[in-house]
Coordinates of C-alpha atoms in Angstrom, one line a residue:
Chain A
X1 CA 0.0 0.0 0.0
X2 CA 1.7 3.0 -1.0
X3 CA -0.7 5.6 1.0
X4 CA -2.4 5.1 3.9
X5 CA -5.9 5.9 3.9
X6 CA -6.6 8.0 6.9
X7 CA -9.4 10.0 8.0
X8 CA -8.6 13.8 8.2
X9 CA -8.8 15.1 11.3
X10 CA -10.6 18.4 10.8
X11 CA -9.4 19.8 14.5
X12 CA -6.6 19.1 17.3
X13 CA -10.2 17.6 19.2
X14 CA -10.5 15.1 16.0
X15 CA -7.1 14.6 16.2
X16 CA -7.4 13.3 19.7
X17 CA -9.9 11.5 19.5
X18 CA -9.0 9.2 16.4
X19 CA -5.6 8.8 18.2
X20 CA -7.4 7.1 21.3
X21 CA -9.5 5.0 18.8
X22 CA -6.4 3.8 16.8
X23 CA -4.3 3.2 20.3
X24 CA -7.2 1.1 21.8
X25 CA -5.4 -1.8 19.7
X26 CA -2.3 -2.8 21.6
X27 CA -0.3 -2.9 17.9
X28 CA 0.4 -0.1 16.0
X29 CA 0.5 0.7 12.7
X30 CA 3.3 3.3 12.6
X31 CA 2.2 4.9 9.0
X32 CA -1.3 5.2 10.2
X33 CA -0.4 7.2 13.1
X34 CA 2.1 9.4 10.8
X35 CA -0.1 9.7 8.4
X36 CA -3.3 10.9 10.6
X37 CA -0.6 13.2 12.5
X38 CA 0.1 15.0 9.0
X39 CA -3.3 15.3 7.7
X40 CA -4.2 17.5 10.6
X41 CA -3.3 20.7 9.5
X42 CA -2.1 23.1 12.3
X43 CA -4.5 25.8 13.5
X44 CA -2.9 27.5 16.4
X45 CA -6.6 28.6 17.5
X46 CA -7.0 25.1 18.5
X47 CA -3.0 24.6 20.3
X48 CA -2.4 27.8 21.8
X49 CA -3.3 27.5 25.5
X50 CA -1.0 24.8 25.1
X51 CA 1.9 27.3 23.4
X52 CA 3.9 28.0 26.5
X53 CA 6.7 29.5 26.1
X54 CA 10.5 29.7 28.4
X55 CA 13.0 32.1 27.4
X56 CA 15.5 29.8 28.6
X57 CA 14.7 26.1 27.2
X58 CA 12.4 24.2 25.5
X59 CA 8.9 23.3 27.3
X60 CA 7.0 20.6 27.6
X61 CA 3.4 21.1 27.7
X62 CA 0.8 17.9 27.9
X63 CA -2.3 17.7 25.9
X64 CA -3.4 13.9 26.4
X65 CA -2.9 11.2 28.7
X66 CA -4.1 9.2 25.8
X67 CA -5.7 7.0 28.5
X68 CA -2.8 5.6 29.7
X69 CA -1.7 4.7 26.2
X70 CA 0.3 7.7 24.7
X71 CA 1.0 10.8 25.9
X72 CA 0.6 13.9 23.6
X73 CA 2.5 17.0 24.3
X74 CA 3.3 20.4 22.6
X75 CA 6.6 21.4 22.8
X76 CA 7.6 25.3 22.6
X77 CA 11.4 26.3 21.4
X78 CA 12.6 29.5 21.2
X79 CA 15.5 31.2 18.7
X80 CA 18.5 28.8 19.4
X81 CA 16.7 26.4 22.1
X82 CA 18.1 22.3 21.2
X83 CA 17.6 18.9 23.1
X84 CA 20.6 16.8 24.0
X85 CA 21.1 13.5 22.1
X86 CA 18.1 11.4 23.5
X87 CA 16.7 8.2 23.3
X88 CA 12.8 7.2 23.7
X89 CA 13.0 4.2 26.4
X90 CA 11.6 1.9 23.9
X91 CA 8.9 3.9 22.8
X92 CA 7.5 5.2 19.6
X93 CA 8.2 8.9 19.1
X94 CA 5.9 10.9 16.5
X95 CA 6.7 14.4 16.0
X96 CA 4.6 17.2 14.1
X97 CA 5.7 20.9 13.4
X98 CA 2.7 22.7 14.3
X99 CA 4.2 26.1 13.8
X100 CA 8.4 27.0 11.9
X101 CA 10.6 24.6 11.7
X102 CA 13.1 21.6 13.7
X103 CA 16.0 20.7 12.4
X104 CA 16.4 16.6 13.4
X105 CA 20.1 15.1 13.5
X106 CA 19.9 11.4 14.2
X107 CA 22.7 9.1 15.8
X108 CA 23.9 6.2 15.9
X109 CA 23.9 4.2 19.8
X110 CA 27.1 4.3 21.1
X111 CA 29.3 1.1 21.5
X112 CA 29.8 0.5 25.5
X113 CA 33.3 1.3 24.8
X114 CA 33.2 4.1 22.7
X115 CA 35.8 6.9 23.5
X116 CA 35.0 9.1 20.8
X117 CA 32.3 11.5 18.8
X118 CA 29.2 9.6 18.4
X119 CA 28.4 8.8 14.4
X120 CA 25.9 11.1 12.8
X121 CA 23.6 9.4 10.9
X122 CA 21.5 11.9 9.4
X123 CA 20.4 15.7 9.2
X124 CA 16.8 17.3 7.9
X125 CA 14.9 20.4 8.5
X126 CA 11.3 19.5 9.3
X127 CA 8.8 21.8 7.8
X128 CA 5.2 23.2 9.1
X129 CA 2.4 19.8 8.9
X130 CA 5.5 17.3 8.7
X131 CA 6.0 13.9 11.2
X132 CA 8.8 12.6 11.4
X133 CA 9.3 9.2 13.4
X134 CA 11.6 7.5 15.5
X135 CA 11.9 5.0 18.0
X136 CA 15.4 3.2 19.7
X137 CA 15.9 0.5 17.0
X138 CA 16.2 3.4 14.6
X139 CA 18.6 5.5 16.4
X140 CA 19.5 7.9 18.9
X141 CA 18.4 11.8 17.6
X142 CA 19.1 15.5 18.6
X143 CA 16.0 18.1 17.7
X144 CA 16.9 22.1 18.0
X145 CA 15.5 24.8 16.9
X146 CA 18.2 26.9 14.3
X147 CA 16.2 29.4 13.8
X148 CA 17.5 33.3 15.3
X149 CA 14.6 34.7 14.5
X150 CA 11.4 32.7 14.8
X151 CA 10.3 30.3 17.7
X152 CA 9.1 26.9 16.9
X153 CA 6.2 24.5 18.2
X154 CA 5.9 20.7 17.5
X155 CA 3.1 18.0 18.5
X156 CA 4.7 14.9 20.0
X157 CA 3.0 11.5 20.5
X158 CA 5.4 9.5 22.8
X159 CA 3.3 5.4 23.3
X160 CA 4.4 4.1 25.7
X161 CA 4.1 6.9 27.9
X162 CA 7.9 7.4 29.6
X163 CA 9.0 9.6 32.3
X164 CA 13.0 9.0 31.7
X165 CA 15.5 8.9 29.3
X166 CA 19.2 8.8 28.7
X167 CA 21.3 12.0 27.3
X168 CA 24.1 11.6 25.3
X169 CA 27.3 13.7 25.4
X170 CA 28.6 13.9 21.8
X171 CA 31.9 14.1 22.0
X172 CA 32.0 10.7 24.2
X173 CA 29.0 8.9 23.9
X174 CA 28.7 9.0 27.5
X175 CA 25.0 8.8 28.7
X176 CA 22.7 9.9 32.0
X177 CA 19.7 9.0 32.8
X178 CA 16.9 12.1 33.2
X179 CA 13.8 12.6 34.2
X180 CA 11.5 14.1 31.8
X181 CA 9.4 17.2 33.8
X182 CA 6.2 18.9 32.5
X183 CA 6.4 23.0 31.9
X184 CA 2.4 22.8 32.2
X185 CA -0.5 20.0 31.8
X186 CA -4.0 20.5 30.2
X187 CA -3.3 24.5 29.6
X188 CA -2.0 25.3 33.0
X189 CA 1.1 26.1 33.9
X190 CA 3.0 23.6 36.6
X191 CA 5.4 25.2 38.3
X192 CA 6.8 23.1 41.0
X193 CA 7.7 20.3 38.9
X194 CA 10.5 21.5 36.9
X195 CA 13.7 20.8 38.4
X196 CA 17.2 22.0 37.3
X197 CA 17.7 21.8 33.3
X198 CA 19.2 17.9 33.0
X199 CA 20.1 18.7 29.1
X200 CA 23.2 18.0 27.8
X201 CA 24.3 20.5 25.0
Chain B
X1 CA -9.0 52.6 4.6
X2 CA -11.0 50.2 6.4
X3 CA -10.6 49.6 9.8
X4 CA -9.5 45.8 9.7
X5 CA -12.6 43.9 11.3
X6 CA -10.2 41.8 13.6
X7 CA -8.6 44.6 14.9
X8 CA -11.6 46.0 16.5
X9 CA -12.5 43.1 17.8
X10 CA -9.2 42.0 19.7
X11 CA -9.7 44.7 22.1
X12 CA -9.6 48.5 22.8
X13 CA -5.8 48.7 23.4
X14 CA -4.9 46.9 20.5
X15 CA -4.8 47.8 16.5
X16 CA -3.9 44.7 14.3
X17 CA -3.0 45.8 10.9
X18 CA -0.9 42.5 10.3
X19 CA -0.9 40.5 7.0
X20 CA -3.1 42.9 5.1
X21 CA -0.3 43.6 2.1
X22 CA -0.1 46.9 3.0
X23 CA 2.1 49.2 1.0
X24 CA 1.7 52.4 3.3
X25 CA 0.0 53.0 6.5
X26 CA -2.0 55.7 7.0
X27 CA -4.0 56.1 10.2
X28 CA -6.9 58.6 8.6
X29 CA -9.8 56.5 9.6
X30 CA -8.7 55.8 13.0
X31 CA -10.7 57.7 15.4
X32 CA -8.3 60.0 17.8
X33 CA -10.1 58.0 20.7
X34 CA -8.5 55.1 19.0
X35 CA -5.1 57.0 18.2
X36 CA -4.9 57.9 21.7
X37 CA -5.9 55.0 23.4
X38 CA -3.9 52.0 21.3
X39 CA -1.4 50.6 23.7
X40 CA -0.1 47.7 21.1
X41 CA 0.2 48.1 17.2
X42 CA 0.8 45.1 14.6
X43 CA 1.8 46.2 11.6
X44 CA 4.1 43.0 10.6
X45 CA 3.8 40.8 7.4
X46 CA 2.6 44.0 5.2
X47 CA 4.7 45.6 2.0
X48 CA 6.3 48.3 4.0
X49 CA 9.6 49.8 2.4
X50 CA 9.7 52.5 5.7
X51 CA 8.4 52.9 9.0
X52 CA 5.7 55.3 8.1
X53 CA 5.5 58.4 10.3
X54 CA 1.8 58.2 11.0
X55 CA 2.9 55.7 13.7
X56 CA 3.2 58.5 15.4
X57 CA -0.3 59.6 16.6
X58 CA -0.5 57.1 18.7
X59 CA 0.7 58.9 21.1
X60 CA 0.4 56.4 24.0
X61 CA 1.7 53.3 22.1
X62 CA 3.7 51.2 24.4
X63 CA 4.1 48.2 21.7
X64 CA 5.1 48.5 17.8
X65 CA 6.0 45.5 15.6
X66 CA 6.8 45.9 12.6
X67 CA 8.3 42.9 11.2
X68 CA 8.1 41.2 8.5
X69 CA 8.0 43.6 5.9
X70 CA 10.5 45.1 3.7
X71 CA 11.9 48.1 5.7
X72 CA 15.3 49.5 4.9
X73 CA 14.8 52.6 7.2
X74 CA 12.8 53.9 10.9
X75 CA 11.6 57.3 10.4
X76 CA 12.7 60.2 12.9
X77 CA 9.1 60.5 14.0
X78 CA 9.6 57.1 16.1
X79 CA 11.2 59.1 18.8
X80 CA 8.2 60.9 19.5
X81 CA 6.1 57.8 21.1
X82 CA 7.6 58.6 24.3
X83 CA 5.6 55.6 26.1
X84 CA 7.1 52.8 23.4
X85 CA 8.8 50.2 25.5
X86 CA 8.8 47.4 22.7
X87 CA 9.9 47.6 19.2
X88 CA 9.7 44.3 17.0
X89 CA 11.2 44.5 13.5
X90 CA 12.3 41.4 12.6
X91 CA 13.3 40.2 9.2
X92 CA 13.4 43.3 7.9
X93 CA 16.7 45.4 5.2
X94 CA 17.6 47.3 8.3
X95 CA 21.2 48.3 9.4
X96 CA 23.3 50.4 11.8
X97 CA 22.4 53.3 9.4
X98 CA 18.7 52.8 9.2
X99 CA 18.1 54.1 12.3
X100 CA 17.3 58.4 13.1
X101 CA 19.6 60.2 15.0
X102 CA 17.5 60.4 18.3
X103 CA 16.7 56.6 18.3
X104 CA 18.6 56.2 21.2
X105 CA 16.0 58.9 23.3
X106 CA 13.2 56.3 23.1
X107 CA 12.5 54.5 26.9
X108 CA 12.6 51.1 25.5
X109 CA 13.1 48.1 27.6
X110 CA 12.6 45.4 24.8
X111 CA 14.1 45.7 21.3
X112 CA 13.9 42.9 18.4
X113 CA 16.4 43.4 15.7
X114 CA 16.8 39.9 14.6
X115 CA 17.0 38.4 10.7
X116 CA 18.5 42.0 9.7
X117 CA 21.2 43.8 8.4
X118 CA 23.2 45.0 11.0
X119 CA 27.0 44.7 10.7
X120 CA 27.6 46.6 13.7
X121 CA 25.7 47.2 17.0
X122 CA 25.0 50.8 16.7
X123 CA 26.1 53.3 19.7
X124 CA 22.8 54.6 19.3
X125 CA 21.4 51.5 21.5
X126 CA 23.7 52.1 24.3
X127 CA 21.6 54.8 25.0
X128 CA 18.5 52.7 25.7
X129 CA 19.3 52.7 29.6
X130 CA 16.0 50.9 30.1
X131 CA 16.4 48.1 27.8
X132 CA 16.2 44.4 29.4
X133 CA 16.4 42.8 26.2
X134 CA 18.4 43.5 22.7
X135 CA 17.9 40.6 20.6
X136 CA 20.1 41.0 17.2
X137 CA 20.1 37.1 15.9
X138 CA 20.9 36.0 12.7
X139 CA 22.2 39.9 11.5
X140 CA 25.9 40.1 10.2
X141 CA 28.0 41.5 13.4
X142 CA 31.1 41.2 13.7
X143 CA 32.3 42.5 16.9
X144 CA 30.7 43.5 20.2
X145 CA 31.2 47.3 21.5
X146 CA 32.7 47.8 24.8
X147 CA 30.0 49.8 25.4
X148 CA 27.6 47.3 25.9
X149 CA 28.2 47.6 29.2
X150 CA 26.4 50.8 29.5
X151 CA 23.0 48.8 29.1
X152 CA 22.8 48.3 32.9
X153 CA 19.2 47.1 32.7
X154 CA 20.4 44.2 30.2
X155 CA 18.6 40.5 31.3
X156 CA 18.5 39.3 27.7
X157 CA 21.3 39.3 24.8
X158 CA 20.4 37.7 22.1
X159 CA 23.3 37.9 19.5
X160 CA 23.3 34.1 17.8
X161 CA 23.7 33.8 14.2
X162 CA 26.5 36.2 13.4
X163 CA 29.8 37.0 12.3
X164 CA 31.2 37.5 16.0
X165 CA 35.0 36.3 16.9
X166 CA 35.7 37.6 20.3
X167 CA 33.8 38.6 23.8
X168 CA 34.9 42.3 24.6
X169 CA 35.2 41.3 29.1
X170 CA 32.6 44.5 29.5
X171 CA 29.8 41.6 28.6
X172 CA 30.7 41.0 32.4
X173 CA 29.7 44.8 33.8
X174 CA 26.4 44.0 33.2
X175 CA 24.6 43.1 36.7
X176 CA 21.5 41.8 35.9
X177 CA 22.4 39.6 32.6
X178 CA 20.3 36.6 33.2
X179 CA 20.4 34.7 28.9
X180 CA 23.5 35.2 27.1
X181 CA 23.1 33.8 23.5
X182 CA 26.1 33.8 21.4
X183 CA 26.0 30.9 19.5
X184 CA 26.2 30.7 16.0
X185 CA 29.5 32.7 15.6
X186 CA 33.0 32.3 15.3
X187 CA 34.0 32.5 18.9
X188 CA 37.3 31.2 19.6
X189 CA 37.7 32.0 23.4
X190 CA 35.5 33.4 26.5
X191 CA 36.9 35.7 28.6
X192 CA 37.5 34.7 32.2
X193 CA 35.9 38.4 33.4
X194 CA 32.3 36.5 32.4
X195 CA 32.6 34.9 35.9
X196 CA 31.5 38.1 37.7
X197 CA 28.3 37.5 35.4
X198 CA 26.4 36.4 38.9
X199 CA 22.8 36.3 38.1
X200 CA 23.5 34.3 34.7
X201 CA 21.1 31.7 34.0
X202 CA 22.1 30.1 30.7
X203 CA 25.0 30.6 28.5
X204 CA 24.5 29.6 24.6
X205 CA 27.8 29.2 22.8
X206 CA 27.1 26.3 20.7
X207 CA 28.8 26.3 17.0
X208 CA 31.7 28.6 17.5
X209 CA 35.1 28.0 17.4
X210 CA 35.9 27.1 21.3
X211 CA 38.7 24.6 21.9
X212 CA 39.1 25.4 25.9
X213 CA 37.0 27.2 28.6
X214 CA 38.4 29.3 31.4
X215 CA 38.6 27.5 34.3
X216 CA 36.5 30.8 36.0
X217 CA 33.2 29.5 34.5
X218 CA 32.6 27.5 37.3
X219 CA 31.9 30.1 39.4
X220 CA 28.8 31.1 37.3
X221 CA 26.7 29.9 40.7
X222 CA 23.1 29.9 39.1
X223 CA 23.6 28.8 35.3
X224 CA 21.4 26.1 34.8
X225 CA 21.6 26.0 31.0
X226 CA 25.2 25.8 29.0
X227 CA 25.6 24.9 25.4
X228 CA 28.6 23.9 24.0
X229 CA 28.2 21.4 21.3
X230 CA 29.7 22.2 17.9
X231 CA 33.0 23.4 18.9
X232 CA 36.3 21.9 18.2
X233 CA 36.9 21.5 22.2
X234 CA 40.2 19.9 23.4
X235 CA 39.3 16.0 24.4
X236 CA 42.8 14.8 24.5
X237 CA 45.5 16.3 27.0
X238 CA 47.8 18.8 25.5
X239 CA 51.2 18.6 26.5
X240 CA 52.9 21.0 24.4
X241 CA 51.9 24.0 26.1
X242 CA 54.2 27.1 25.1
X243 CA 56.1 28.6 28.2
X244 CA 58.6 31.4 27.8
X245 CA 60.7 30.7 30.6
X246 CA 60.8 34.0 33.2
X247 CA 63.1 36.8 33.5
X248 CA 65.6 37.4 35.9
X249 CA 63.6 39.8 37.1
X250 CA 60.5 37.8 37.4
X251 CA 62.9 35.1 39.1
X252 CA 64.1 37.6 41.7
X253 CA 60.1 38.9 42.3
X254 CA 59.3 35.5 43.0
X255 CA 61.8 35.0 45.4
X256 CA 60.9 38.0 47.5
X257 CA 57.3 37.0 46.8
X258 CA 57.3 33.9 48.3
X259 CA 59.9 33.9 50.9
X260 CA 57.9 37.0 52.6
X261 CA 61.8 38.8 52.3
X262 CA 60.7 42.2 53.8
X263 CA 61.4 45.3 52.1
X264 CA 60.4 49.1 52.2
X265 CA 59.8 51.8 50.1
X266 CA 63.3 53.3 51.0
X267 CA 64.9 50.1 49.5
X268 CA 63.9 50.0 46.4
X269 CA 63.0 52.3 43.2
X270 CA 59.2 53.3 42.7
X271 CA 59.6 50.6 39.6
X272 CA 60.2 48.1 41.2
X273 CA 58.4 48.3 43.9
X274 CA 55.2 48.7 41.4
X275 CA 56.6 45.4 40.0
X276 CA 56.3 43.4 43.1
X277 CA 52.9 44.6 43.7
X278 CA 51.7 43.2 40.6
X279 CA 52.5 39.6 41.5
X280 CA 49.3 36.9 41.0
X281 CA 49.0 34.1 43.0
X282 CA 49.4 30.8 41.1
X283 CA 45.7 29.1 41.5
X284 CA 46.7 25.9 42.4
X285 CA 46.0 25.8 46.4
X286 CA 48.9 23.3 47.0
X287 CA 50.9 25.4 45.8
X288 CA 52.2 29.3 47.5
X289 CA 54.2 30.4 44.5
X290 CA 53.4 33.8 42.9
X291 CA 53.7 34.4 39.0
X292 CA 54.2 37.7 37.3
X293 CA 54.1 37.8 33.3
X294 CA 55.6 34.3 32.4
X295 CA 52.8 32.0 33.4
X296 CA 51.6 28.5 31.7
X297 CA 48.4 28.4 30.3
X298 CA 47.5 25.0 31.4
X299 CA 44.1 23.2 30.2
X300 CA 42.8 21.1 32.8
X301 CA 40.4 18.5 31.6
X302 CA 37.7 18.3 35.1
X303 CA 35.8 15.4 35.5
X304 CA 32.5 15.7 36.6
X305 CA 30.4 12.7 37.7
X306 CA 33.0 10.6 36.7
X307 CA 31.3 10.9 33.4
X308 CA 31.9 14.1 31.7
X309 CA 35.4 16.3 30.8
X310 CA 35.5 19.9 30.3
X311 CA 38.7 21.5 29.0
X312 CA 39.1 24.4 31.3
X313 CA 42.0 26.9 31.1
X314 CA 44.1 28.3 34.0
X315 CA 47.4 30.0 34.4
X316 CA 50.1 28.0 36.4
X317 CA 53.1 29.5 37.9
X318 CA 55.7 26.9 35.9
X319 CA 55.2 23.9 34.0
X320 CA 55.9 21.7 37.5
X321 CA 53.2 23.0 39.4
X322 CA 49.9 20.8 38.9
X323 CA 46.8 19.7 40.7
X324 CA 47.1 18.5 44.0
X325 CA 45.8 15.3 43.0
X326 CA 46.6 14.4 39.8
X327 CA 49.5 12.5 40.4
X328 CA 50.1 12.2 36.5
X329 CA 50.0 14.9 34.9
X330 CA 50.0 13.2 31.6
X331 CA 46.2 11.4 32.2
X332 CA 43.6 12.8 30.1
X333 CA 41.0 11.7 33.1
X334 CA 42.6 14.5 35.2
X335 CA 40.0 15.5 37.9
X336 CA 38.7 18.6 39.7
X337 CA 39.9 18.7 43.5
X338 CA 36.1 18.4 44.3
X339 CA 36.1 20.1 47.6
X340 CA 37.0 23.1 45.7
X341 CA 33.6 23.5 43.6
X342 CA 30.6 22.2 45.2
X343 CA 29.1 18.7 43.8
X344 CA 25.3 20.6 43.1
X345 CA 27.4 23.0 40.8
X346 CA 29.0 20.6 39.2
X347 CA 25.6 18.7 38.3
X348 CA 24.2 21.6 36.9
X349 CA 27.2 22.3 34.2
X350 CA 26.4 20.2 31.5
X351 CA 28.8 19.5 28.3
X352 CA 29.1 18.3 25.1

């Protein structure tokens, strides 16, 4: 099948909602989900309670707890803001620009020896209504927003849910473990749960 | 011309004349209730070649942005909206001579300059005593003015994305500088004066042309945020480290220096008593010798959790004197006497 049929979602509240219908199966069908994630096009009407923004670092804001299944988050960068190196504990990792534009360098793991740089696998600008997909058999990936003028927001579907992951240094391939913190849930902002940055830049 | 629908409806305070293709701006049809009581104006993603000077009957305007269109110049009637505290103008033709001779008069506190022109930060902006946060990414600087540091309000600098190759140390007079973004660049060293930056939060360098860090930057207390990847930083230990070997003079400072030999003014020439007042202690604690022009520049490579290694750069008094506990000084797994810099602080400081 060379396209997958989807429905279009005609809202974010569409969106959602065919999301928890397609994750009430316990497989998934990866091109489905990308392909109902990129029909959607982007209305900020319908994100921006969820558009928070920190002049400092990226934030995390939830949308849906995707009853237990996924969890769907907008995430806010401003000019210049990047992730470490990062891997997805074994989850699936969708990612949508809802508003400018990622740039996505993905890595290869590490060997448990490995002294030096970590191998680049691959480079690409993501553009407005785009997924991209990843999960840890594909590799290890960096997202950051290049952009000196223009902030950036992206839709991420992360099933299974995960509250930790390991950052990579990328001149050793060295890796932490991090917890993963919330800048605000269902619109509101939720303060006491950040905790010092844990990046790795 | 109409008064766009939306903009009436967004609020009384605020006049959006964004994305309507404008090629002028006229504000005829605005009522002077209106003119008077618009606190925020949008007049970005239109056709305008220059800042038209009708902007300036709104005489109470607090917020203007204006970018996104095709300006190549700010008229002199800006200066007159004495209550403007924001100024947006991204992505814009502007440049260090775009702007009128009185820009510098206007109270701003927040000033957008990004995706320009500007090969030089003009000496106009040092003026802007008010201003919190300059934000000139993505222009073509190539330098940073001293004077900078007259911006004693400054929280925000936003300079990624240019042609920049060194950090005048008058970055560090700035009290209240919180996000320093200077990535993008062609930075090949930091200054060590960037330690006295005290309230600094986050510290962008990434993509430059860093090899070392001065050892100083540990001392920023509350940065929380550092980037560093994309620089060609030192990972192996360098043992070639040029050392011009001291004077005699230098040799007999140091021995007054650190055998406390007492002397008076009567005993010496003003010169040389100037001299010996000039000597710097050598930083490594083990070790009491004093320095005074011929130093080694010694990167340290500091371990933190046993994990990570930053090059840091100090000055040692000869090429003898090391850490106190590296007992070979030709490991590349050197690490930090730890009691000297506090394990949160070294948590927080994360590499790449």
């Amino acid at each position: 099948m060379e396209n997958t049929e989807v429905v279009k979602p005609e809202t974010l509240d569409e969106l959602i909602k065919i999301l928890h219908e397609i994750f009430e199966s316990d497989h998934i069908n990866v091109d489905e989900v990308k392909a109902v994630m990129e029909a959607y096009e982007s209305n900020p009407q319908e994100w921006k309670q969820y558009a928070k923004f920190d002049k400092y670092r990226y934030t995390r804001n939830l949308v849906d707890e995707g009853n237990g299944k996924f969890n769907l988050i907008v995430l806010c960068w401003g000019e210049g803001h990047g992730s470490s190196i990062h891997d997805h504990t074994d989850s699936h990792c969708f990612m949508k620009m809802l508003q400018g534009e990622l740039k996505e360098t993905q890595f290869e793991w590490p060997d448990s020896k490995s002294q030096g740089d970590m191998v680049q696998k691959s480079q690409r600008i993501l553009q407005e209504n785009k997924v991209a997909y990843i999960n840890d058999s594909i590799g290890l990936h960096r997202v950051e927003n290049a952009s000196h003028t223009e902030g950036a927001i992206s839709l991420h579907l992360y099933s299974p849910p995960f509250q930790t992951c390991q950052t990579f240094d990328q001149r050793t391939g060295h890796r932490t473990t991090v917890k993963m913190t919330f800048w605000s849930k269902f619109g509101e902002r939720t303060p006491f749960e950040t905790t010092v940055s844990q990046e790795n830049n | 011309m109409e008064i766009h629908e939306g903009a009436a409806a967004a609020g009384d305070s605020v006049l959006d004349f964004s994305r309507l293709n404008l090629n002028t701006f006229s504000a005829d049809s605005v009522s002077d209730e209106r003119k008077r009581d618009t606190k925020q104006l949008y007049l970005n993603n239109n056709r305008l070649a220059s800042l038209p000077s009708s902007v300036s009957v709104f005489c109470n305007l607090e917020f203007l942005d204006i970018s996104n269109n095709g300006l190549t110049a700010i008229c002199e009637d800006i200066t007159r909206l004495t209550r403007l505290k924001t100024l947006i103008a991204k992505n814009n033709r502007l440049d260090e001579f775009s702007l009128p001779k009185e820009f510098g008069s206007l109270q701003l506190e927040v000033l957008n300059f990004s995706g320009n022109r500007f090969e030089e930060i003009p000496l106009e902006f040092m003026k802007l005593l008010r201003l919190q946060s300059l934000s000139l990414g993505g222009n073509r600087l190539k330098s940073i003015p001293a004077e900078i540091e007259n911006l004693t309000s400054l929280e925000l600098l936003y300079l990624g994305g240019n042609l920049i190759s060194a950090i005048p140390p008058e970055v560090a007079n700035l009290p209240y500088l919180s996000y320093l973004v200077l990535c993008d660049n062609r930075i090949q060293s930091v200054p060590p004066q960037l330690t006295r930056l005290h309230s600094l939060r986050s510290l962008s360098l990434h993509n430059n042309l860093l090899t070392y860090l001065p050892r100083e930057i540990l001392s920023l207390v509350h940065l929380q945020e550092l980037s560093l990847r994309g620089n060609p930083l030192v990972v192996r230990f360098v043992k070639e480290m040029t050392y011009d070997p001291p004077s005699l003079l230098e040799l007999a400072g140091r021995t007054i220096k650190s055998r406390n030999i007492p002397y008076s003014p009567c005993d010496l020439p003003s010169n040389l008593l100037r001299y010996l007042d000039l000597a710097s202690k050598c930083p490594n604690p083990k070790c009491a010798g004093v320095y005074f022009d011929s130093c080694v520049r010694h990167i340290k490579f500091v371990d933190f959790c046993g994990k990570y290694r930053l090059p840091l750069m100090h000055y040692l008094c000869s090429p003898e004197c090391t850490s106190p506990c590296s007992s070979n000084p030709q490991s590349d797994a050197e690490s930090e006497d730890e009691s000297s810099v506090p394990a949160d602080r070294l948590q927080r400081v994360l590499l790449g």
